[in-house]
GROMACS .gro file of N, CA and C in nm:
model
  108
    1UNK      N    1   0.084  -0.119   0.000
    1UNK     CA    2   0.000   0.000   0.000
    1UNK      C    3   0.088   0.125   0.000
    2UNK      N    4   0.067   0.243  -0.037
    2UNK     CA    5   0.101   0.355  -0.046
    2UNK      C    6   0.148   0.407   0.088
    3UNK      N    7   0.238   0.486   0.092
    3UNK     CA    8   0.271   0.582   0.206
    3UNK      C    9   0.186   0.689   0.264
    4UNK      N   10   0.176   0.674   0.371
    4UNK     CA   11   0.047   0.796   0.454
    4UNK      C   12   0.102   0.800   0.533
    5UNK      N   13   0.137   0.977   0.535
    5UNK     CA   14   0.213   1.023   0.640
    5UNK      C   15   0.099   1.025   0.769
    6UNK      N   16   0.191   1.019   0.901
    6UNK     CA   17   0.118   1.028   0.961
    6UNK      C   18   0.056   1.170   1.014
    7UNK      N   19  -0.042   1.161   1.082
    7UNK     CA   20  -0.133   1.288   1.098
    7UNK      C   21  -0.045   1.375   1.200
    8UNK      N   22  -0.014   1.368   1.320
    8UNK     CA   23   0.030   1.439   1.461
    8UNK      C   24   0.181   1.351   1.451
    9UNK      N   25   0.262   1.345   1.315
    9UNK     CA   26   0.445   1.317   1.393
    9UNK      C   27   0.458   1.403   1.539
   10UNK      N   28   0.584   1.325   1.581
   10UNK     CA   29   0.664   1.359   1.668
   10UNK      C   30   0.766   1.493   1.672
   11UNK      N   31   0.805   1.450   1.557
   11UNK     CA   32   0.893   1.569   1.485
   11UNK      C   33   0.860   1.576   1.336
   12UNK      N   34   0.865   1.704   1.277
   12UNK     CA   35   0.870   1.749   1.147
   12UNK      C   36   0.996   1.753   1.081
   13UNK      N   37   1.046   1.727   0.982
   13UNK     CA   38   1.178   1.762   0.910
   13UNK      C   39   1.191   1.849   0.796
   14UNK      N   40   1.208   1.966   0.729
   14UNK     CA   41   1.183   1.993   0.647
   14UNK      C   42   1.281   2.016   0.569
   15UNK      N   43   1.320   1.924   0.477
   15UNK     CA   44   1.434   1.942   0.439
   15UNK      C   45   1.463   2.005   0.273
   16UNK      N   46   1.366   2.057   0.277
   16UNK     CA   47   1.352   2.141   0.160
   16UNK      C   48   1.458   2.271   0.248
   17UNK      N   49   1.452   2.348   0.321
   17UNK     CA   50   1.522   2.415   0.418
   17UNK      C   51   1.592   2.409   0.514
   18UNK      N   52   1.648   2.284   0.524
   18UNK     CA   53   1.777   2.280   0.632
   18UNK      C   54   1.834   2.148   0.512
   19UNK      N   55   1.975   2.213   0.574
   19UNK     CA   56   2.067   2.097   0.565
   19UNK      C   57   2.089   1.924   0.607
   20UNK      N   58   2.130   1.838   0.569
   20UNK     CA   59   2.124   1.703   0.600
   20UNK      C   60   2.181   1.745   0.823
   21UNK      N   61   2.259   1.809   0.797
   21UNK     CA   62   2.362   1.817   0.923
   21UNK      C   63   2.252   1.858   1.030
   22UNK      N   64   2.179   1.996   0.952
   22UNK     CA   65   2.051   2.069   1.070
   22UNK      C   66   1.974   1.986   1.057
   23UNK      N   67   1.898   1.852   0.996
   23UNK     CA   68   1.837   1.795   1.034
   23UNK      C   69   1.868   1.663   1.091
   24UNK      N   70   2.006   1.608   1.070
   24UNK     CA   71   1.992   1.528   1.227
   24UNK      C   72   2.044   1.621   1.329
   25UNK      N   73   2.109   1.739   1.341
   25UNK     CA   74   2.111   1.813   1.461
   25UNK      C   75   1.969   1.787   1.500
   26UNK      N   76   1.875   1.855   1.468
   26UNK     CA   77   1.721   1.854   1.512
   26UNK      C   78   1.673   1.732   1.613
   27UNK      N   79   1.711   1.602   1.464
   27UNK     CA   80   1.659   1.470   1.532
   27UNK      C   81   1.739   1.429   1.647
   28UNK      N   82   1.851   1.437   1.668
   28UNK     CA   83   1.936   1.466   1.832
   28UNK      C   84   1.849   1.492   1.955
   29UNK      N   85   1.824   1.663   1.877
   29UNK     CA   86   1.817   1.744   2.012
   29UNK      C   87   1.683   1.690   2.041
   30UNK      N   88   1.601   1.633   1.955
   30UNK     CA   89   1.478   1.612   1.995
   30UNK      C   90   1.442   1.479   2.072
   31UNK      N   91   1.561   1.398   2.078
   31UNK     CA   92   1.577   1.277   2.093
   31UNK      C   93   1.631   1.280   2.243
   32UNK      N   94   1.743   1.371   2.286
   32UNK     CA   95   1.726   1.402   2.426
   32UNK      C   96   1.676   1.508   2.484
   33UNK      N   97   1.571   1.530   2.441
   33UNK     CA   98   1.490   1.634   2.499
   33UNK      C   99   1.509   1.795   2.495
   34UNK      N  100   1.593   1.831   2.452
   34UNK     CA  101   1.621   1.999   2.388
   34UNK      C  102   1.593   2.053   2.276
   35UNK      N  103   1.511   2.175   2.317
   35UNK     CA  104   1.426   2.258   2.256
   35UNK      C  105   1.481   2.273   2.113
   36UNK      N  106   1.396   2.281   2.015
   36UNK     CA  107   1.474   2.315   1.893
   36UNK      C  108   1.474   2.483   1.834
   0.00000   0.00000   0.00000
């Protein structure tokens, strides 16, 4: 079946506007708990 994003993620990534680097920075900080 097709991909369906889910409704309420955890985290957003948008990587049309950040870099590969700012977005696992992101997924990190979000991973131990600091604000992005």
């Amino acid at each position: 079946s097709p991909y369906e994003a889910p409704n309420h993620p955890d985290i957003r990534l948008d990587t049309t506007h950040q870099t590969p680097a700012e977005a696992a920075r992101k997924v990190i900080d979000w991973l131990f708990g600091e604000p992005s």
